[in-house]
mmCIF file of C-alpha atoms in Angstrom:
data_model
loop_
_atom_site.group_PDB
_atom_site.id
_atom_site.type_symbol
_atom_site.label_atom_id
_atom_site.label_comp_id
_atom_site.label_asym_id
_atom_site.label_seq_id
_atom_site.Cartn_x
_atom_site.Cartn_y
_atom_site.Cartn_z
ATOM 1 C CA UNK L 682 -22.362 7.442 4.162
ATOM 2 C CA UNK L 683 -19.127 6.756 6.014
ATOM 3 C CA UNK L 684 -18.100 3.296 4.868
ATOM 4 C CA UNK L 685 -16.053 0.940 6.984
ATOM 5 C CA UNK L 686 -12.778 -0.733 6.218
ATOM 6 C CA UNK L 687 -12.103 -0.107 2.556
ATOM 7 C CA UNK L 688 -8.301 -0.040 2.949
ATOM 8 C CA UNK L 689 -7.259 -3.645 2.491
ATOM 9 C CA UNK L 690 -3.907 -2.989 4.183
ATOM 10 C CA UNK L 691 -5.551 -4.106 7.455
ATOM 11 C CA UNK L 692 -7.930 -6.846 6.392
ATOM 12 C CA UNK L 693 -6.993 -8.203 2.990
ATOM 13 C CA UNK L 694 -10.557 -7.952 1.716
ATOM 14 C CA UNK L 695 -11.520 -5.727 -1.197
ATOM 15 C CA UNK L 696 -14.329 -3.295 -0.376
ATOM 16 C CA UNK L 697 -15.131 -4.789 3.018
ATOM 17 C CA UNK L 698 -17.583 -2.155 4.207
ATOM 18 C CA UNK L 699 -19.499 -1.613 0.981
ATOM 19 C CA UNK L 700 -19.353 -5.280 -0.023
ATOM 20 C CA UNK L 701 -20.741 -6.196 3.369
ATOM 21 C CA UNK L 702 -23.491 -3.606 3.042
ATOM 22 C CA UNK L 703 -24.673 -5.239 -0.170
ATOM 23 C CA UNK L 704 -24.300 -8.815 1.099
ATOM 24 C CA UNK L 705 -21.586 -9.541 -1.436
ATOM 25 C CA UNK L 706 -18.806 -10.822 0.825
ATOM 26 C CA UNK L 707 -17.708 -14.431 1.000
ATOM 27 C CA UNK L 708 -18.483 -15.480 4.596
ATOM 28 C CA UNK L 709 -15.036 -17.096 4.689
ATOM 29 C CA UNK L 710 -13.625 -13.578 4.958
ATOM 30 C CA UNK L 711 -14.675 -13.526 8.607
ATOM 31 C CA UNK L 712 -11.680 -15.724 9.360
ATOM 32 C CA UNK L 713 -9.174 -13.383 7.721
ATOM 33 C CA UNK L 714 -6.752 -11.941 10.239
ATOM 34 C CA UNK L 715 -5.858 -8.288 10.566
ATOM 35 C CA UNK L 716 -2.384 -7.774 9.205
ATOM 36 C CA UNK L 717 -0.904 -6.144 12.285
ATOM 37 C CA UNK L 718 -2.447 -7.936 15.259
ATOM 38 C CA UNK L 719 -3.662 -11.209 13.779
ATOM 39 C CA UNK L 720 -7.192 -10.849 15.116
ATOM 40 C CA UNK L 721 -9.875 -12.283 12.826
ATOM 41 C CA UNK L 722 -12.463 -10.051 11.225
ATOM 42 C CA UNK L 723 -15.204 -11.834 13.144
ATOM 43 C CA UNK L 724 -13.497 -11.295 16.494
ATOM 44 C CA UNK L 725 -12.734 -7.693 15.595
ATOM 45 C CA UNK L 726 -16.347 -6.972 14.646
ATOM 46 C CA UNK L 727 -17.593 -8.445 17.908
ATOM 47 C CA UNK L 728 -15.008 -6.547 19.922
ATOM 48 C CA UNK L 729 -16.271 -3.298 18.382
ATOM 49 C CA UNK L 730 -19.865 -4.231 19.184
ATOM 50 C CA UNK L 731 -20.814 -5.070 15.606
ATOM 51 C CA UNK L 732 -22.504 -8.191 14.264
ATOM 52 C CA UNK L 733 -20.806 -10.582 11.821
ATOM 53 C CA UNK L 734 -24.054 -12.462 11.153
ATOM 54 C CA UNK L 735 -25.125 -10.444 8.052
ATOM 55 C CA UNK L 736 -21.784 -11.265 6.429
ATOM 56 C CA UNK L 737 -22.134 -14.920 7.369
ATOM 57 C CA UNK L 738 -25.637 -14.990 5.888
ATOM 58 C CA UNK L 739 -24.709 -12.799 2.878
ATOM 59 C CA UNK L 740 -27.587 -10.586 3.975
ATOM 60 C CA UNK L 741 -28.070 -7.200 2.357
ATOM 61 C CA UNK L 742 -28.018 -4.226 4.674
ATOM 62 C CA UNK L 743 -28.583 -1.811 1.807
ATOM 63 C CA UNK L 744 -31.044 -2.343 -1.040
ATOM 64 C CA UNK L 745 -29.667 -1.201 -4.408
ATOM 65 C CA UNK L 746 -33.190 -0.596 -5.701
ATOM 66 C CA UNK L 747 -33.574 2.155 -3.101
ATOM 67 C CA UNK L 748 -30.545 4.050 -4.382
ATOM 68 C CA UNK L 749 -30.902 6.380 -7.330
ATOM 69 C CA UNK L 750 -27.249 7.353 -7.538
ATOM 70 C CA UNK L 751 -24.021 7.029 -5.614
ATOM 71 C CA UNK L 752 -21.220 9.556 -5.655
ATOM 72 C CA UNK L 753 -17.924 8.534 -4.090
ATOM 73 C CA UNK L 754 -16.049 11.429 -2.532
ATOM 74 C CA UNK L 755 -12.297 11.146 -2.954
ATOM 75 C CA UNK L 756 -9.757 13.044 -0.980
ATOM 76 C CA UNK L 757 -6.607 11.346 -2.219
ATOM 77 C CA UNK L 758 -6.467 13.639 -5.236
ATOM 78 C CA UNK L 759 -6.705 16.724 -3.023
ATOM 79 C CA UNK L 760 -3.067 17.763 -3.269
ATOM 80 C CA UNK L 761 -3.312 17.810 -7.070
ATOM 81 C CA UNK L 762 -6.381 20.022 -6.884
ATOM 82 C CA UNK L 763 -4.713 22.351 -4.399
ATOM 83 C CA UNK L 764 -1.622 22.583 -6.586
ATOM 84 C CA UNK L 765 -3.777 23.523 -9.570
ATOM 85 C CA UNK L 766 -6.124 25.784 -7.626
ATOM 86 C CA UNK L 767 -9.160 23.682 -8.498
ATOM 87 C CA UNK L 768 -12.131 23.196 -6.172
ATOM 88 C CA UNK L 769 -13.171 19.831 -7.613
ATOM 89 C CA UNK L 770 -12.454 17.309 -10.336
ATOM 90 C CA UNK L 771 -13.818 14.058 -11.680
ATOM 91 C CA UNK L 772 -12.204 10.717 -10.854
ATOM 92 C CA UNK L 773 -12.350 8.909 -14.170
ATOM 93 C CA UNK L 774 -11.482 5.398 -12.970
ATOM 94 C CA UNK L 775 -10.142 3.234 -10.220
ATOM 95 C CA UNK L 776 -7.009 1.436 -11.220
ATOM 96 C CA UNK L 777 -6.982 -2.327 -11.116
ATOM 97 C CA UNK L 778 -4.965 -3.614 -8.187
ATOM 98 C CA UNK L 779 -3.016 -6.766 -7.472
ATOM 99 C CA UNK L 780 -1.181 -7.269 -4.217
ATOM 100 C CA UNK L 781 1.477 -9.962 -4.125
ATOM 101 C CA UNK L 782 2.280 -11.007 -0.578
ATOM 102 C CA UNK L 783 5.408 -13.132 -0.603
ATOM 103 C CA UNK L 784 7.548 -14.755 1.994
ATOM 104 C CA UNK L 785 11.199 -14.996 1.153
ATOM 105 C CA UNK L 786 14.149 -16.526 2.884
ATOM 106 C CA UNK L 787 17.830 -16.929 2.358
ATOM 107 C CA UNK L 788 20.172 -19.144 4.342
ATOM 108 C CA UNK L 789 23.092 -16.908 3.566
ATOM 109 C CA UNK L 790 21.927 -13.364 4.009
ATOM 110 C CA UNK L 791 19.345 -11.253 5.742
ATOM 111 C CA UNK L 792 16.752 -9.752 3.463
ATOM 112 C CA UNK L 793 15.974 -6.231 4.334
ATOM 113 C CA UNK L 794 14.536 -3.039 3.026
ATOM 114 C CA UNK L 795 16.981 -0.197 2.436
ATOM 115 C CA UNK L 796 17.276 1.831 5.584
ATOM 116 C CA UNK L 797 15.159 4.921 5.770
ATOM 117 C CA UNK L 798 12.597 3.711 3.242
ATOM 118 C CA UNK L 799 9.127 3.988 4.721
ATOM 119 C CA UNK L 800 6.440 1.458 3.965
ATOM 120 C CA UNK L 801 4.854 2.187 0.634
ATOM 121 C CA UNK L 802 7.662 4.355 -0.601
ATOM 122 C CA UNK L 803 9.529 3.684 -3.774
ATOM 123 C CA UNK L 804 13.155 2.986 -2.986
ATOM 124 C CA UNK L 805 15.497 5.148 -4.976
ATOM 125 C CA UNK L 806 18.506 2.900 -4.459
ATOM 126 C CA UNK L 807 17.445 -0.727 -4.379
ATOM 127 C CA UNK L 808 19.894 -2.870 -2.493
ATOM 128 C CA UNK L 809 18.228 -6.167 -1.752
ATOM 129 C CA UNK L 810 17.450 -8.789 -4.373
ATOM 130 C CA UNK L 811 13.763 -8.169 -3.953
ATOM 131 C CA UNK L 812 13.925 -4.587 -4.932
ATOM 132 C CA UNK L 813 15.559 -5.884 -8.069
ATOM 133 C CA UNK L 814 12.139 -7.272 -8.976
ATOM 134 C CA UNK L 815 10.820 -3.778 -8.809
ATOM 135 C CA UNK L 816 13.698 -2.333 -10.750
ATOM 136 C CA UNK L 817 13.851 -4.979 -13.422
ATOM 137 C CA UNK L 818 10.182 -5.433 -14.073
ATOM 138 C CA UNK L 819 8.822 -2.011 -13.424
ATOM 139 C CA UNK L 820 10.921 0.994 -13.899
ATOM 140 C CA UNK L 821 13.085 0.372 -16.902
ATOM 141 C CA UNK L 822 12.558 3.482 -18.954
ATOM 142 C CA UNK L 823 13.482 1.666 -22.142
ATOM 143 C CA UNK L 824 10.498 -0.629 -21.876
ATOM 144 C CA UNK L 825 7.378 0.158 -23.870
ATOM 145 C CA UNK L 826 5.629 2.860 -21.926
ATOM 146 C CA UNK L 827 2.438 1.785 -20.245
ATOM 147 C CA UNK L 828 0.629 3.343 -17.353
ATOM 148 C CA UNK L 829 1.198 1.138 -14.365
ATOM 149 C CA UNK L 830 2.724 1.427 -10.951
ATOM 150 C CA UNK L 831 4.399 -1.019 -8.674
ATOM 151 C CA UNK L 832 4.851 -0.083 -5.066
ATOM 152 C CA UNK L 833 7.047 -2.027 -2.708
ATOM 153 C CA UNK L 834 6.232 -2.063 0.922
ATOM 154 C CA UNK L 835 6.098 -4.059 4.122
ATOM 155 C CA UNK L 836 9.525 -5.618 3.699
ATOM 156 C CA UNK L 837 9.886 -6.901 7.199
ATOM 157 C CA UNK L 838 11.125 -9.917 9.160
ATOM 158 C CA UNK L 839 8.312 -12.248 10.033
ATOM 159 C CA UNK L 840 7.380 -15.609 11.360
ATOM 160 C CA UNK L 841 6.377 -17.835 8.477
ATOM 161 C CA UNK L 842 4.387 -21.040 8.596
ATOM 162 C CA UNK L 843 7.252 -22.862 6.954
ATOM 163 C CA UNK L 844 9.922 -21.343 9.143
ATOM 164 C CA UNK L 845 13.129 -23.258 9.473
ATOM 165 C CA UNK L 846 15.885 -22.786 11.979
ATOM 166 C CA UNK L 847 18.474 -21.699 9.439
ATOM 167 C CA UNK L 848 16.346 -19.314 7.459
ATOM 168 C CA UNK L 849 15.145 -15.876 8.370
ATOM 169 C CA UNK L 850 11.888 -15.221 6.555
ATOM 170 C CA UNK L 851 10.879 -11.847 5.303
ATOM 171 C CA UNK L 852 7.380 -10.812 4.327
ATOM 172 C CA UNK L 853 7.458 -8.774 1.180
ATOM 173 C CA UNK L 854 4.535 -7.054 -0.504
ATOM 174 C CA UNK L 855 4.252 -5.639 -3.987
ATOM 175 C CA UNK L 856 1.249 -3.603 -5.001
ATOM 176 C CA UNK L 857 0.550 -3.330 -8.722
ATOM 177 C CA UNK L 858 -1.911 -0.842 -10.177
ATOM 178 C CA UNK L 859 -2.974 -0.051 -13.712
ATOM 179 C CA UNK L 860 -5.993 1.204 -15.574
ATOM 180 C CA UNK L 861 -5.535 -1.602 -18.085
ATOM 181 C CA UNK L 862 -6.359 -5.214 -17.258
ATOM 182 C CA UNK L 863 -4.124 -6.250 -20.150
ATOM 183 C CA UNK L 864 -1.195 -4.409 -18.621
ATOM 184 C CA UNK L 865 -1.927 -6.059 -15.281
ATOM 185 C CA UNK L 866 -1.670 -9.478 -16.897
ATOM 186 C CA UNK L 867 1.517 -8.628 -18.756
ATOM 187 C CA UNK L 868 3.267 -7.218 -15.708
ATOM 188 C CA UNK L 869 2.106 -10.049 -13.441
ATOM 189 C CA UNK L 870 3.531 -12.568 -15.902
ATOM 190 C CA UNK L 871 6.828 -10.699 -16.065
ATOM 191 C CA UNK L 872 6.861 -10.458 -12.300
ATOM 192 C CA UNK L 873 6.587 -14.240 -12.050
ATOM 193 C CA UNK L 874 9.399 -14.653 -14.560
ATOM 194 C CA UNK L 875 11.699 -12.229 -12.766
ATOM 195 C CA UNK L 876 10.851 -13.731 -9.426
ATOM 196 C CA UNK L 877 12.069 -17.160 -10.478
ATOM 197 C CA UNK L 878 15.193 -15.652 -12.021
ATOM 198 C CA UNK L 879 16.030 -13.743 -8.874
ATOM 199 C CA UNK L 880 15.331 -16.755 -6.747
ATOM 200 C CA UNK L 881 17.921 -18.701 -8.713
ATOM 201 C CA UNK L 882 20.469 -15.898 -9.008
ATOM 202 C CA UNK L 883 20.463 -15.035 -5.322
ATOM 203 C CA UNK L 884 19.730 -18.532 -3.998
ATOM 204 C CA UNK L 885 16.662 -17.212 -2.256
ATOM 205 C CA UNK L 886 13.479 -19.162 -1.709
ATOM 206 C CA UNK L 887 10.274 -17.278 -2.406
ATOM 207 C CA UNK L 888 6.864 -18.501 -1.333
ATOM 208 C CA UNK L 889 4.144 -16.643 -3.144
ATOM 209 C CA UNK L 890 1.048 -16.344 -1.013
ATOM 210 C CA UNK L 891 -2.454 -15.613 -2.187
ATOM 211 C CA UNK L 892 -2.759 -12.572 -4.384
ATOM 212 C CA UNK L 893 -5.455 -9.993 -3.856
ATOM 213 C CA UNK L 894 -6.953 -8.747 -7.090
ATOM 214 C CA UNK L 895 -9.537 -6.188 -8.046
ATOM 215 C CA UNK L 896 -10.264 -5.191 -11.643
ATOM 216 C CA UNK L 897 -10.080 -1.694 -13.076
ATOM 217 C CA UNK L 898 -13.306 0.255 -12.766
ATOM 218 C CA UNK L 899 -13.780 2.973 -15.343
ATOM 219 C CA UNK L 900 -16.613 5.393 -14.805
ATOM 220 C CA UNK L 901 -19.402 5.394 -17.373
ATOM 221 C CA UNK L 902 -18.469 7.831 -20.139
ATOM 222 C CA UNK L 903 -21.853 9.560 -20.047
ATOM 223 C CA UNK L 904 -21.577 10.145 -16.305
ATOM 224 C CA UNK L 905 -18.050 11.458 -16.747
ATOM 225 C CA UNK L 906 -19.198 13.851 -19.435
ATOM 226 C CA UNK L 907 -22.141 14.988 -17.316
ATOM 227 C CA UNK L 908 -19.992 15.621 -14.250
ATOM 228 C CA UNK L 909 -17.335 17.388 -16.310
ATOM 229 C CA UNK L 910 -20.020 19.661 -17.740
ATOM 230 C CA UNK L 911 -20.859 20.794 -14.199
ATOM 231 C CA UNK L 912 -17.326 22.011 -13.506
ATOM 232 C CA UNK L 913 -16.325 25.560 -14.289
ATOM 233 C CA UNK L 914 -12.825 24.266 -15.018
ATOM 234 C CA UNK L 915 -13.254 20.654 -16.182
ATOM 235 C CA UNK L 916 -10.518 18.345 -14.989
ATOM 236 C CA UNK L 917 -10.349 14.610 -14.416
ATOM 237 C CA UNK L 918 -7.842 12.102 -13.138
ATOM 238 C CA UNK L 919 -7.666 8.427 -12.287
ATOM 239 C CA UNK L 920 -7.354 7.020 -8.779
ATOM 240 C CA UNK L 921 -5.087 4.358 -7.397
ATOM 241 C CA UNK L 922 -1.570 4.539 -6.017
ATOM 242 C CA UNK L 923 0.633 6.348 -8.523
ATOM 243 C CA UNK L 924 -2.267 6.857 -10.890
ATOM 244 C CA UNK L 925 -3.519 9.646 -8.690
ATOM 245 C CA UNK L 926 -2.560 12.115 -11.335
ATOM 246 C CA UNK L 927 -4.143 13.880 -14.256
ATOM 247 C CA UNK L 928 -5.217 11.936 -17.330
ATOM 248 C CA UNK L 929 -3.492 14.039 -19.933
ATOM 249 C CA UNK L 930 -3.873 13.274 -23.647
ATOM 250 C CA UNK L 931 -0.223 12.191 -23.650
ATOM 251 C CA UNK L 932 -0.590 9.742 -20.795
ATOM 252 C CA UNK L 933 -3.889 8.457 -22.161
ATOM 253 C CA UNK L 934 -2.252 7.638 -25.474
ATOM 254 C CA UNK L 935 0.306 5.515 -23.657
ATOM 255 C CA UNK L 936 -2.290 3.185 -22.247
ATOM 256 C CA UNK L 937 -2.163 -0.124 -24.124
ATOM 257 C CA UNK B 991 -18.694 24.374 -9.266
ATOM 258 C CA UNK B 992 -21.421 25.993 -11.250
ATOM 259 C CA UNK B 993 -24.625 26.849 -9.397
ATOM 260 C CA UNK B 994 -25.392 28.205 -5.976
ATOM 261 C CA UNK B 995 -24.083 25.396 -3.792
ATOM 262 C CA UNK B 996 -20.937 26.455 -2.002
ATOM 263 C CA UNK B 997 -18.631 24.271 0.090
ATOM 264 C CA UNK B 998 -18.489 24.886 3.848
ATOM 265 C CA UNK B 999 -14.726 25.265 4.092
ATOM 266 C CA UNK B 1000 -14.804 26.163 7.774
ATOM 267 C CA UNK B 1001 -16.553 22.878 8.529
ATOM 268 C CA UNK B 1002 -14.039 21.040 6.342
ATOM 269 C CA UNK B 1003 -11.136 22.687 8.151
ATOM 270 C CA UNK B 1004 -12.528 21.853 11.587
ATOM 271 C CA UNK B 1005 -13.094 18.236 10.569
ATOM 272 C CA UNK B 1006 -9.555 17.888 9.244
ATOM 273 C CA UNK B 1007 -8.154 19.453 12.393
ATOM 274 C CA UNK B 1008 -10.121 17.085 14.610
ATOM 275 C CA UNK B 1009 -9.140 14.077 12.502
ATOM 276 C CA UNK B 1010 -5.502 15.068 12.604
ATOM 277 C CA UNK B 1011 -5.525 15.512 16.380
ATOM 278 C CA UNK B 1012 -7.187 12.139 16.879
ATOM 279 C CA UNK B 1013 -5.404 9.965 14.341
ATOM 280 C CA UNK B 1014 -1.979 11.418 13.581
ATOM 281 C CA UNK B 1015 0.806 9.102 14.636
ATOM 282 C CA UNK B 1016 4.203 10.640 14.089
ATOM 283 C CA UNK B 1017 4.485 11.876 10.522
ATOM 284 C CA UNK B 1018 1.463 10.048 9.163
ATOM 285 C CA UNK B 1019 -2.189 9.272 9.677
ATOM 286 C CA UNK B 1020 -3.249 5.909 11.113
ATOM 287 C CA UNK B 1021 -6.929 5.068 10.870
ATOM 288 C CA UNK B 1022 -6.893 1.308 11.148
ATOM 289 C CA UNK B 1023 -9.926 -0.593 9.874
ATOM 290 C CA UNK B 1024 -12.260 -1.389 12.776
ATOM 291 C CA UNK B 1025 -9.538 -0.084 15.070
ATOM 292 C CA UNK B 1026 -9.253 2.960 17.269
ATOM 293 C CA UNK B 1027 -8.206 5.217 14.390
ATOM 294 C CA UNK B 1028 -11.163 4.468 12.154
ATOM 295 C CA UNK B 1029 -13.536 4.579 15.130
ATOM 296 C CA UNK B 1030 -12.263 8.033 16.054
ATOM 297 C CA UNK B 1031 -12.979 9.221 12.518
ATOM 298 C CA UNK B 1032 -16.495 7.782 12.657
ATOM 299 C CA UNK B 1033 -17.124 9.440 16.016
ATOM 300 C CA UNK B 1034 -15.981 12.821 14.717
ATOM 301 C CA UNK B 1035 -18.066 12.480 11.572
ATOM 302 C CA UNK B 1036 -21.133 11.420 13.528
ATOM 303 C CA UNK B 1037 -20.800 14.383 15.881
ATOM 304 C CA UNK B 1038 -20.693 16.735 12.903
ATOM 305 C CA UNK B 1039 -23.791 15.067 11.451
ATOM 306 C CA UNK B 1040 -25.629 15.334 14.760
ATOM 307 C CA UNK B 1041 -24.728 19.017 14.974
ATOM 308 C CA UNK B 1042 -26.053 19.537 11.451
ATOM 309 C CA UNK B 1043 -29.347 17.873 12.359
ATOM 310 C CA UNK B 1044 -28.958 14.899 10.037
ATOM 311 C CA UNK B 1045 -30.618 11.553 10.712
ATOM 312 C CA UNK B 1046 -27.915 9.153 11.852
ATOM 313 C CA UNK B 1047 -27.929 5.366 11.716
ATOM 314 C CA UNK B 1048 -25.273 2.649 11.910
ATOM 315 C CA UNK B 1049 -25.702 -0.717 10.202
ATOM 316 C CA UNK B 1050 -24.703 -4.013 11.895
ATOM 317 C CA UNK B 1051 -21.165 -3.933 10.456
ATOM 318 C CA UNK B 1052 -20.527 -0.315 11.375
ATOM 319 C CA UNK B 1053 -21.262 1.656 8.219
ATOM 320 C CA UNK B 1054 -22.506 5.101 9.229
ATOM 321 C CA UNK B 1055 -25.382 6.748 7.349
ATOM 322 C CA UNK B 1056 -26.169 10.432 7.827
ATOM 323 C CA UNK B 1057 -29.348 11.409 6.029
ATOM 324 C CA UNK B 1058 -30.768 14.730 4.941
ATOM 325 C CA UNK B 1059 -34.389 13.729 4.362
ATOM 326 C CA UNK B 1060 -36.050 14.680 1.116
ATOM 327 C CA UNK B 1061 -39.683 15.628 0.659
ATOM 328 C CA UNK B 1062 -40.604 12.113 -0.483
ATOM 329 C CA UNK B 1063 -39.149 9.560 1.938
ATOM 330 C CA UNK B 1064 -40.124 6.694 -0.361
ATOM 331 C CA UNK B 1065 -38.135 8.032 -3.327
ATOM 332 C CA UNK B 1066 -34.800 6.395 -4.192
ATOM 333 C CA UNK B 1067 -31.943 8.059 -2.373
ATOM 334 C CA UNK B 1068 -28.901 9.868 -3.675
ATOM 335 C CA UNK B 1069 -25.963 8.601 -1.656
ATOM 336 C CA UNK B 1070 -22.596 10.261 -1.271
ATOM 337 C CA UNK B 1071 -19.860 8.679 0.718
ATOM 338 C CA UNK B 1072 -16.356 7.514 1.265
ATOM 339 C CA UNK B 1073 -14.332 5.365 3.619
ATOM 340 C CA UNK B 1074 -12.698 6.881 6.677
ATOM 341 C CA UNK B 1075 -9.921 4.375 7.307
ATOM 342 C CA UNK B 1076 -6.384 4.872 6.013
ATOM 343 C CA UNK B 1077 -3.362 2.806 5.160
ATOM 344 C CA UNK B 1078 -0.720 2.663 7.925
ATOM 345 C CA UNK B 1079 1.141 5.950 8.193
ATOM 346 C CA UNK B 1080 -0.790 7.509 5.343
ATOM 347 C CA UNK B 1081 1.013 10.454 3.827
ATOM 348 C CA UNK B 1082 -0.388 13.889 4.401
ATOM 349 C CA UNK B 1083 0.055 17.274 2.892
ATOM 350 C CA UNK B 1084 -0.789 20.533 4.518
ATOM 351 C CA UNK B 1085 -3.247 22.841 2.852
ATOM 352 C CA UNK B 1086 -3.493 26.502 3.683
ATOM 353 C CA UNK B 1087 -6.116 28.943 2.616
ATOM 354 C CA UNK B 1088 -6.742 32.537 3.509
ATOM 355 C CA UNK B 1089 -8.181 33.238 6.983
ATOM 356 C CA UNK B 1090 -7.989 29.625 7.970
ATOM 357 C CA UNK B 1091 -5.634 27.460 9.930
ATOM 358 C CA UNK B 1092 -3.699 24.822 8.072
ATOM 359 C CA UNK B 1093 -5.372 21.452 7.744
ATOM 360 C CA UNK B 1094 -3.974 18.182 6.452
ATOM 361 C CA UNK B 1095 -5.223 16.131 3.550
ATOM 362 C CA UNK B 1096 -4.828 12.389 3.430
ATOM 363 C CA UNK B 1097 -3.157 10.928 0.378
ATOM 364 C CA UNK B 1098 -2.629 7.350 -0.649
#
């Protein structure tokens, strides 16, 4: 099964294709605009020749009772497998994800990403106040070690609903991932604290938009054990942004 | 993997090559949800399924099912799948194996 639209970078909807197949989507999602061209999901579906009606009616297109098992094929971990010379591995869990989409503006300075930093990359030399959020709340090596990752991206000038003549608004996105819901809560709280501190220190106004959240999903331990038993060289790793890496005993022990 | 089932690496390589040709934009992969990039990936995948003789169907919101029928069509199905869209400018790495051209892997 080739599932549609599971990357929420375009439509900010978690599991759009599979959720739609099982009739689980909120029909209000049809009004959500694509991030790059602003076209609604409903208009986009129609343009492609598809039908938004099942989503509007929360109608199932796939009956769970007719499915004995589902195996999700993952390619994101491929480079790790290639590096280790492994033909296959088991993905042990999807990390929880929270995306914070903020609009920020300063009357005194332009807010910009460091030059040469591609979307989704981790800046090595933060320069703007907003990368200070990342630096202060995420990557301080002296903090208690927990497995979580914060990716900055999409730091770009934008038109904002509350635009004012003297302020240049910047859309700024942070993507937080962890295998631990507790860690997600702790980091989100610290993020809010740092955000207000930075806002005051740099005299920058930050409007926090709606956050997009999905909880961690850890595979059933019996299924993991069964799949691992089928591998000649058993190996497993988690999935999700920076967590696309092996679950070693050392890293596992660091999970709160 | 244990057992007799072996991966068709030539098919995998040809799929990756076709996907790269169709959806590479500069240094990354762009397969936008319900956009041209994702559609290209679905078209390529469907062609491969047709060539393999699988039963193909598309649901009203565009999910593509490619079915190898079992002996008992009423029995619950085993489904394998994944999404074909990517984040903007998804990173890639090039994989080489013996007697095969290089093919890129998508990585989030």
